[in-house]
mmCIF file of C-alpha atoms in Angstrom:
data_model
loop_
_atom_site.group_PDB
_atom_site.id
_atom_site.type_symbol
_atom_site.label_atom_id
_atom_site.label_comp_id
_atom_site.label_asym_id
_atom_site.label_seq_id
_atom_site.Cartn_x
_atom_site.Cartn_y
_atom_site.Cartn_z
ATOM 1 C CA ALA A 1017 -29.685 47.393 33.797
ATOM 2 C CA HIS A 1018 -32.944 47.740 31.929
ATOM 3 C CA ILE A 1019 -31.155 48.057 28.664
ATOM 4 C CA LEU A 1020 -29.110 45.028 29.248
ATOM 5 C CA HIS A 1021 -32.132 43.005 29.998
ATOM 6 C CA LEU A 1022 -33.829 43.929 26.714
ATOM 7 C CA SER A 1023 -30.633 43.195 24.740
ATOM 8 C CA PHE A 1024 -30.456 39.694 26.377
ATOM 9 C CA VAL A 1025 -34.015 38.857 25.344
ATOM 10 C CA PHE A 1026 -33.432 40.064 21.842
ATOM 11 C CA VAL A 1027 -30.251 37.921 21.391
ATOM 12 C CA LEU A 1028 -32.147 34.928 22.682
ATOM 13 C CA LEU A 1029 -34.899 35.135 20.258
ATOM 14 C CA TYR A 1030 -32.581 35.848 17.386
ATOM 15 C CA CYS A 1031 -30.488 32.661 18.132
ATOM 16 C CA ASN A 1032 -33.629 30.497 18.376
ATOM 17 C CA ASP A 1033 -34.787 31.847 15.101
ATOM 18 C CA ILE A 1034 -31.520 30.971 13.369
ATOM 19 C CA PHE A 1035 -30.640 27.603 14.925
ATOM 20 C CA PRO A 1036 -33.251 24.868 14.353
ATOM 21 C CA THR A 1037 -34.206 22.410 17.065
ATOM 22 C CA SER A 1038 -34.377 19.453 14.691
ATOM 23 C CA THR A 1039 -32.427 17.961 11.715
ATOM 24 C CA SER A 1040 -33.436 16.279 8.518
ATOM 25 C CA TYR A 1041 -31.697 13.143 9.641
ATOM 26 C CA ARG A 1042 -34.090 10.163 10.437
ATOM 27 C CA ALA A 1043 -32.753 7.681 12.989
ATOM 28 C CA VAL A 1044 -32.799 4.002 12.020
ATOM 29 C CA VAL A 1045 -33.504 1.089 14.237
ATOM 30 C CA GLU A 1046 -31.896 -2.358 13.407
ATOM 31 C CA ILE A 1047 -31.868 -5.592 15.182
ATOM 32 C CA VAL A 1048 -28.420 -6.728 16.560
ATOM 33 C CA SER A 1049 -29.273 -10.038 18.163
ATOM 34 C CA GLY A 1050 -32.373 -12.102 18.586
ATOM 35 C CA ASP A 1051 -35.509 -11.910 16.478
ATOM 36 C CA SER A 1052 -38.526 -9.678 16.107
ATOM 37 C CA ARG A 1053 -40.421 -12.586 17.653
ATOM 38 C CA ILE A 1054 -39.046 -14.044 20.857
ATOM 39 C CA PHE A 1055 -40.121 -16.098 23.870
ATOM 40 C CA SER A 1056 -40.641 -14.389 27.241
ATOM 41 C CA GLY A 1057 -37.477 -14.719 29.248
ATOM 42 C CA GLU A 1058 -35.234 -14.360 26.158
ATOM 43 C CA ARG A 1059 -33.028 -11.448 25.287
ATOM 44 C CA LEU A 1060 -32.967 -9.122 22.253
ATOM 45 C CA SER A 1061 -30.729 -6.173 21.223
ATOM 46 C CA LEU A 1062 -31.508 -3.205 18.987
ATOM 47 C CA ARG A 1063 -29.121 -0.522 17.737
ATOM 48 C CA CYS A 1064 -29.976 3.066 16.965
ATOM 49 C CA ILE A 1065 -28.188 4.520 13.815
ATOM 50 C CA ILE A 1066 -27.906 8.259 13.020
ATOM 51 C CA PRO A 1067 -27.171 8.742 9.299
ATOM 52 C CA ASP A 1068 -25.075 11.803 10.052
ATOM 53 C CA PRO A 1069 -22.365 12.283 7.330
ATOM 54 C CA TYR A 1070 -20.346 14.586 9.714
ATOM 55 C CA GLN A 1071 -20.305 11.805 12.355
ATOM 56 C CA ALA A 1072 -21.221 14.092 15.213
ATOM 57 C CA SER A 1073 -21.556 12.818 18.707
ATOM 58 C CA TRP A 1074 -25.198 12.010 19.546
ATOM 59 C CA ASP A 1075 -27.074 10.842 22.607
ATOM 60 C CA TYR A 1076 -30.043 8.296 22.065
ATOM 61 C CA LEU A 1077 -33.660 8.380 23.135
ATOM 62 C CA TRP A 1078 -35.736 5.128 23.074
ATOM 63 C CA PHE A 1079 -39.445 4.812 22.895
ATOM 64 C CA ARG A 1080 -41.989 2.068 23.087
ATOM 65 C CA GLY A 1081 -45.065 3.475 21.428
ATOM 66 C CA SER A 1082 -45.434 7.107 22.777
ATOM 67 C CA VAL A 1083 -43.657 6.297 26.082
ATOM 68 C CA GLN A 1084 -39.977 7.261 26.432
ATOM 69 C CA LEU A 1085 -37.816 4.524 27.960
ATOM 70 C CA PRO A 1086 -35.079 5.024 30.536
ATOM 71 C CA GLN A 1087 -32.359 3.551 28.268
ATOM 72 C CA THR A 1088 -30.207 6.118 26.569
ATOM 73 C CA GLY A 1089 -27.324 4.181 24.904
ATOM 74 C CA GLU A 1090 -26.869 3.343 21.250
ATOM 75 C CA ILE A 1091 -27.761 -0.235 22.035
ATOM 76 C CA PHE A 1092 -31.088 -1.123 23.485
ATOM 77 C CA GLN A 1093 -31.298 -4.361 25.414
ATOM 78 C CA LEU A 1094 -34.214 -6.542 26.538
ATOM 79 C CA TRP A 1095 -32.405 -8.944 28.949
ATOM 80 C CA ASN A 1096 -35.303 -10.926 30.233
ATOM 81 C CA ALA A 1097 -38.239 -10.061 27.846
ATOM 82 C CA ASN A 1098 -41.692 -9.773 29.296
ATOM 83 C CA VAL A 1099 -45.007 -10.103 27.275
ATOM 84 C CA LYS A 1100 -45.933 -6.579 28.266
ATOM 85 C CA GLU A 1101 -42.712 -5.342 26.535
ATOM 86 C CA SER A 1102 -44.268 -6.217 23.116
ATOM 87 C CA GLY A 1103 -44.839 -3.153 20.911
ATOM 88 C CA LYS A 1104 -43.382 -0.808 18.350
ATOM 89 C CA TYR A 1105 -39.929 0.498 19.241
ATOM 90 C CA TYR A 1106 -38.426 3.830 17.994
ATOM 91 C CA CYS A 1107 -35.235 5.693 18.639
ATOM 92 C CA GLN A 1108 -34.159 9.369 18.177
ATOM 93 C CA GLY A 1109 -30.820 11.191 18.199
ATOM 94 C CA LYS A 1110 -30.226 14.171 20.547
ATOM 95 C CA LYS A 1111 -27.321 16.404 21.110
ATOM 96 C CA GLU A 1112 -26.754 19.516 23.152
ATOM 97 C CA THR A 1113 -25.391 22.698 21.471
ATOM 98 C CA ASP A 1114 -24.657 26.267 22.799
ATOM 99 C CA VAL A 1115 -28.161 27.173 21.844
ATOM 100 C CA GLY A 1116 -30.153 24.101 23.070
ATOM 101 C CA SER A 1117 -30.979 20.720 22.135
ATOM 102 C CA ILE A 1118 -31.216 19.331 18.514
ATOM 103 C CA LYS A 1119 -33.046 16.229 17.744
ATOM 104 C CA THR A 1120 -33.282 13.952 14.717
ATOM 105 C CA LEU A 1121 -36.472 12.675 13.226
ATOM 106 C CA ARG A 1122 -37.739 9.683 15.018
ATOM 107 C CA SER A 1123 -37.068 6.391 13.482
ATOM 108 C CA LEU A 1124 -39.650 4.194 11.727
ATOM 109 C CA PRO A 1125 -41.129 1.653 14.142
ATOM 110 C CA TYR A 1126 -39.518 -1.687 14.698
ATOM 111 C CA GLU A 1127 -42.175 -4.054 16.051
ATOM 112 C CA ILE A 1128 -41.255 -6.646 18.706
ATOM 113 C CA HIS A 1129 -43.576 -9.459 19.750
ATOM 114 C CA VAL A 1130 -42.810 -11.220 23.032
ATOM 115 C CA ASP A 1131 -44.575 -14.569 23.122
ATOM 116 C CA GLY A 1132 -45.511 -16.192 26.544
ATOM 117 C CA GLY A 1133 -46.417 -19.417 24.807
ATOM 118 C CA PHE A 1134 -44.511 -22.445 23.687
ATOM 119 C CA ALA A 1135 -44.341 -22.122 19.857
ATOM 120 C CA ILE A 1136 -43.422 -19.217 17.502
ATOM 121 C CA LEU A 1137 -43.670 -19.389 13.672
ATOM 122 C CA GLN A 1138 -40.715 -17.495 12.224
ATOM 123 C CA LEU A 1139 -40.652 -16.191 8.681
ATOM 124 C CA ALA A 1140 -37.627 -15.657 6.539
ATOM 125 C CA LYS A 1141 -39.519 -12.719 4.919
ATOM 126 C CA ARG A 1142 -43.007 -11.448 5.503
ATOM 127 C CA SER A 1143 -43.482 -10.417 1.857
ATOM 128 C CA VAL A 1144 -42.664 -12.536 -1.142
ATOM 129 C CA LEU A 1145 -43.285 -12.288 -4.902
ATOM 130 C CA VAL A 1146 -45.518 -14.719 -6.818
ATOM 131 C CA GLY A 1147 -43.239 -17.533 -7.926
ATOM 132 C CA ASP A 1148 -40.825 -17.265 -5.086
ATOM 133 C CA ALA A 1149 -40.364 -19.784 -2.277
ATOM 134 C CA LEU A 1150 -41.741 -19.211 1.234
ATOM 135 C CA ASP A 1151 -39.757 -20.654 4.030
ATOM 136 C CA LEU A 1152 -41.011 -20.901 7.675
ATOM 137 C CA LYS A 1153 -39.790 -22.328 10.850
ATOM 138 C CA CYS A 1154 -41.789 -23.430 13.826
ATOM 139 C CA ARG A 1155 -39.745 -22.666 16.815
ATOM 140 C CA LEU A 1156 -40.383 -24.490 20.082
ATOM 141 C CA ARG A 1157 -39.628 -23.417 23.675
ATOM 142 C CA GLY A 1158 -37.417 -26.071 25.105
ATOM 143 C CA ASN A 1159 -36.094 -29.283 23.638
ATOM 144 C CA ALA A 1160 -39.040 -31.619 23.462
ATOM 145 C CA PRO A 1161 -38.832 -34.885 21.378
ATOM 146 C CA VAL A 1162 -41.021 -33.554 18.480
ATOM 147 C CA HIS A 1163 -42.681 -36.208 16.341
ATOM 148 C CA GLN A 1164 -45.104 -34.123 14.246
ATOM 149 C CA THR A 1165 -45.480 -30.499 12.963
ATOM 150 C CA ILE A 1166 -48.414 -29.039 11.159
ATOM 151 C CA LEU A 1167 -48.659 -25.793 9.226
ATOM 152 C CA TYR A 1168 -51.944 -23.917 8.877
ATOM 153 C CA ARG A 1169 -53.068 -21.023 6.812
ATOM 154 C CA ASP A 1170 -56.126 -19.214 7.939
ATOM 155 C CA GLY A 1171 -56.896 -22.142 10.236
ATOM 156 C CA ILE A 1172 -56.791 -24.668 7.321
ATOM 157 C CA GLN A 1173 -54.139 -27.431 7.347
ATOM 158 C CA VAL A 1174 -51.519 -26.820 4.619
ATOM 159 C CA MET A 1175 -48.736 -29.375 5.392
ATOM 160 C CA VAL A 1176 -47.977 -32.138 7.900
ATOM 161 C CA GLN A 1177 -44.423 -33.256 8.597
ATOM 162 C CA SER A 1178 -43.471 -36.380 10.665
ATOM 163 C CA GLY A 1179 -40.184 -36.379 12.522
ATOM 164 C CA SER A 1180 -38.234 -33.723 14.392
ATOM 165 C CA SER A 1181 -37.914 -31.151 11.578
ATOM 166 C CA LEU A 1182 -39.539 -27.719 12.455
ATOM 167 C CA ASN A 1183 -38.891 -26.171 8.969
ATOM 168 C CA PHE A 1184 -41.429 -25.703 6.151
ATOM 169 C CA HIS A 1185 -40.719 -24.970 2.529
ATOM 170 C CA LEU A 1186 -43.421 -23.851 0.092
ATOM 171 C CA PRO A 1187 -41.945 -23.461 -3.494
ATOM 172 C CA HIS A 1188 -43.478 -21.251 -6.147
ATOM 173 C CA VAL A 1189 -46.169 -19.478 -4.113
ATOM 174 C CA THR A 1190 -49.230 -17.842 -5.698
ATOM 175 C CA LEU A 1191 -51.637 -15.204 -4.572
ATOM 176 C CA GLU A 1192 -53.759 -17.895 -3.019
ATOM 177 C CA ASP A 1193 -50.931 -18.694 -0.537
ATOM 178 C CA GLU A 1194 -51.415 -15.250 1.213
ATOM 179 C CA GLY A 1195 -52.877 -15.367 4.749
ATOM 180 C CA ARG A 1196 -52.349 -15.854 8.416
ATOM 181 C CA TYR A 1197 -50.042 -18.812 9.066
ATOM 182 C CA SER A 1198 -49.623 -20.778 12.300
ATOM 183 C CA CYS A 1199 -47.995 -24.074 13.329
ATOM 184 C CA ARG A 1200 -48.660 -26.852 15.673
ATOM 185 C CA VAL A 1201 -46.025 -29.045 17.249
ATOM 186 C CA SER A 1202 -46.644 -32.380 18.958
ATOM 187 C CA TRP A 1203 -44.484 -34.640 21.080
ATOM 188 C CA ASP A 1204 -44.769 -37.613 23.440
ATOM 189 C CA LEU A 1205 -43.535 -37.430 26.988
ATOM 190 C CA SER A 1206 -44.220 -39.631 30.060
ATOM 191 C CA ARG A 1207 -46.751 -41.669 27.970
ATOM 192 C CA ARG A 1208 -48.755 -38.588 27.144
ATOM 193 C CA THR A 1209 -49.039 -36.608 23.866
ATOM 194 C CA HIS A 1210 -48.410 -32.871 24.204
ATOM 195 C CA SER A 1211 -49.298 -30.324 21.607
ATOM 196 C CA VAL A 1212 -48.819 -26.545 21.320
ATOM 197 C CA MET A 1213 -49.771 -24.026 18.636
ATOM 198 C CA SER A 1214 -48.246 -20.657 17.612
ATOM 199 C CA VAL A 1215 -49.940 -17.352 17.279
ATOM 200 C CA PRO A 1216 -50.916 -16.623 13.606
ATOM 201 C CA THR A 1217 -48.733 -14.258 11.652
ATOM 202 C CA LEU A 1218 -49.502 -12.489 8.347
ATOM 203 C CA VAL A 1219 -47.748 -13.487 5.171
ATOM 204 C CA ASN A 1220 -48.136 -11.079 2.117
ATOM 205 C CA ILE A 1221 -47.801 -12.356 -1.514
ATOM 206 C CA LEU A 1222 -47.035 -9.609 -4.102
ATOM 207 C CA ASP A 1223 -47.911 -9.973 -7.816
ATOM 208 C CA ASN A 1224 -45.659 -8.160 -10.365
ATOM 209 C CA ALA A 1225 -48.772 -7.005 -12.112
ATOM 210 C CA GLN A 1226 -49.934 -5.314 -8.971
ATOM 211 C CA LEU A 1227 -46.979 -3.046 -9.015
ATOM 212 C CA GLY A 1228 -48.386 -0.961 -11.755
ATOM 213 C CA ARG A 1229 -46.701 1.577 -13.935
ATOM 214 C CA ASN A 1230 -46.155 3.928 -11.154
ATOM 215 C CA LYS A 1231 -43.763 1.607 -9.341
ATOM 216 C CA MET A 1232 -40.106 1.043 -9.803
ATOM 217 C CA ASN A 1233 -37.761 -1.694 -8.397
ATOM 218 C CA LEU A 1234 -34.644 -0.750 -6.416
ATOM 219 C CA ILE A 1235 -31.941 -3.402 -6.352
ATOM 220 C CA CYS A 1236 -28.973 -3.427 -3.966
ATOM 221 C CA HIS A 1237 -26.037 -5.358 -5.466
ATOM 222 C CA VAL A 1238 -23.597 -6.510 -2.879
ATOM 223 C CA GLN A 1239 -20.451 -8.698 -3.202
ATOM 224 C CA TYR A 1240 -20.480 -10.943 -0.109
ATOM 225 C CA ASN A 1241 -18.265 -13.941 0.254
ATOM 226 C CA ALA A 1242 -18.469 -15.948 3.508
ATOM 227 C CA PRO A 1243 -18.121 -19.673 4.269
ATOM 228 C CA ALA A 1244 -21.463 -21.559 4.702
ATOM 229 C CA PRO A 1245 -23.557 -21.097 6.600
ATOM 230 C CA ALA A 1246 -23.062 -17.458 5.764
ATOM 231 C CA PRO A 1247 -24.592 -14.944 8.325
ATOM 232 C CA PRO A 1248 -27.692 -13.142 6.807
ATOM 233 C CA VAL A 1249 -27.521 -9.707 5.232
ATOM 234 C CA ASN A 1250 -29.988 -6.914 6.011
ATOM 235 C CA TYR A 1251 -30.856 -4.324 3.447
ATOM 236 C CA TYR A 1252 -32.000 -0.809 3.936
ATOM 237 C CA PHE A 1253 -33.143 1.557 1.225
ATOM 238 C CA TYR A 1254 -33.101 5.404 1.239
ATOM 239 C CA LYS A 1255 -34.486 8.286 -0.586
ATOM 240 C CA ASN A 1256 -32.847 11.707 -0.074
ATOM 241 C CA ASN A 1257 -31.139 10.088 2.955
ATOM 242 C CA ASN A 1258 -34.626 9.104 4.431
ATOM 243 C CA LEU A 1259 -35.190 5.402 5.266
ATOM 244 C CA LEU A 1260 -37.929 3.943 2.969
ATOM 245 C CA GLY A 1261 -38.842 1.097 5.333
ATOM 246 C CA PRO A 1262 -37.595 -1.370 7.917
ATOM 247 C CA ALA A 1263 -34.653 -3.723 7.321
ATOM 248 C CA THR A 1264 -35.320 -6.607 4.948
ATOM 249 C CA SER A 1265 -33.606 -9.860 3.887
ATOM 250 C CA LEU A 1266 -34.433 -9.052 0.257
ATOM 251 C CA ASN A 1267 -32.014 -7.084 -1.814
ATOM 252 C CA HIS A 1268 -34.811 -5.376 -3.778
ATOM 253 C CA MET A 1269 -37.723 -2.982 -2.927
ATOM 254 C CA HIS A 1270 -40.727 -1.773 -4.902
ATOM 255 C CA VAL A 1271 -41.443 1.916 -4.466
ATOM 256 C CA ASN A 1272 -43.441 4.648 -5.997
ATOM 257 C CA LYS A 1273 -41.773 6.451 -8.910
ATOM 258 C CA ALA A 1274 -40.658 9.767 -7.642
ATOM 259 C CA SER A 1275 -37.695 12.095 -8.390
ATOM 260 C CA GLY A 1276 -34.866 12.028 -5.840
ATOM 261 C CA TRP A 1277 -31.533 10.554 -4.749
ATOM 262 C CA TYR A 1278 -31.616 6.741 -3.927
ATOM 263 C CA SER A 1279 -29.160 4.653 -2.083
ATOM 264 C CA CYS A 1280 -28.948 1.396 -0.112
ATOM 265 C CA ARG A 1281 -27.050 0.101 2.886
ATOM 266 C CA ALA A 1282 -26.151 -3.530 3.483
ATOM 267 C CA LYS A 1283 -25.338 -4.895 6.949
ATOM 268 C CA VAL A 1284 -24.259 -8.291 8.289
ATOM 269 C CA PRO A 1285 -25.189 -7.906 12.028
ATOM 270 C CA LYS A 1286 -23.410 -11.006 13.233
ATOM 271 C CA LEU A 1287 -20.086 -9.720 11.591
ATOM 272 C CA ASP A 1288 -20.696 -6.043 12.254
ATOM 273 C CA ILE A 1289 -19.992 -5.254 8.604
ATOM 274 C CA VAL A 1290 -21.781 -2.260 6.894
ATOM 275 C CA ARG A 1291 -21.553 -0.925 3.342
ATOM 276 C CA TRP A 1292 -23.271 2.022 1.673
ATOM 277 C CA SER A 1293 -23.881 2.389 -1.996
ATOM 278 C CA GLU A 1294 -23.205 5.649 -3.943
ATOM 279 C CA PRO A 1295 -26.392 7.715 -4.338
ATOM 280 C CA ARG A 1296 -28.154 7.344 -7.763
ATOM 281 C CA SER A 1297 -30.510 10.022 -9.118
ATOM 282 C CA PHE A 1298 -34.006 9.364 -10.675
ATOM 283 C CA GLY A 1299 -36.022 11.980 -12.433
ATOM 284 C CA GLU A 1300 -35.385 15.703 -12.179
ATOM 285 C CA VAL A 1301 -33.257 16.298 -9.114
ATOM 286 C CA THR A 1302 -30.913 19.019 -7.921
ATOM 287 C CA GLY A 1303 -27.957 19.027 -5.545
ATOM 288 C CA ALA A 1304 -25.871 16.108 -4.643
#
């Protein structure tokens, strides 16, 4: 009996030494419905993606900050969002094997802001290049008869619009357009003027000259034909199968020059369409 006990301990240590408890895959969080900024009481859905080429069966762990959440499915739902549920969300893949649990790398954070106010400033993209257009929308809780909308940058008035339009368009932006933007919406009701203002949100303006010689531009070319208004496309960029950043509406990304295998993924969430590019090598790389 004593010999059998020693043999069992030896085999257990041997197996733990051979079989790792984690993989090189990094989970990816993407938004399925809703927006990264929503009003309290609204709903939002996130999906956890495991870039496993073998398509193994995974369980899913969800986190807000460092706290693990009770949800365990591929889809994470906020049904009736509360302001306290704002934060950075992560997911992680997990599967049980004969030698124990194996986990993926935790995803990059996807930040959610639940606003308890009455106005939210939504951005088509948080970072734009000098010369590009900046599009913003001041979203209002409810259906008030809006008669004026004002856009601010760092507390200074930038644009005033009369009428019911809540959209702002700034063509050909410069570095001076960078800052924290907010909007104010006004309407008349019961012989009184009501006015609400959004929380400021940061907009970054990038200059091509700032990219420097140590940067390169990754471009994801996609053939996408859909009747107007076409659902938006989300782009993801990878190096050696590791995600380089959160989903973006831009089909290009500036990254540091480094040897490796680069690829991109395009997804139309509303149509549940996903396409991957073939990996492209840069610099001195080995393997496939």
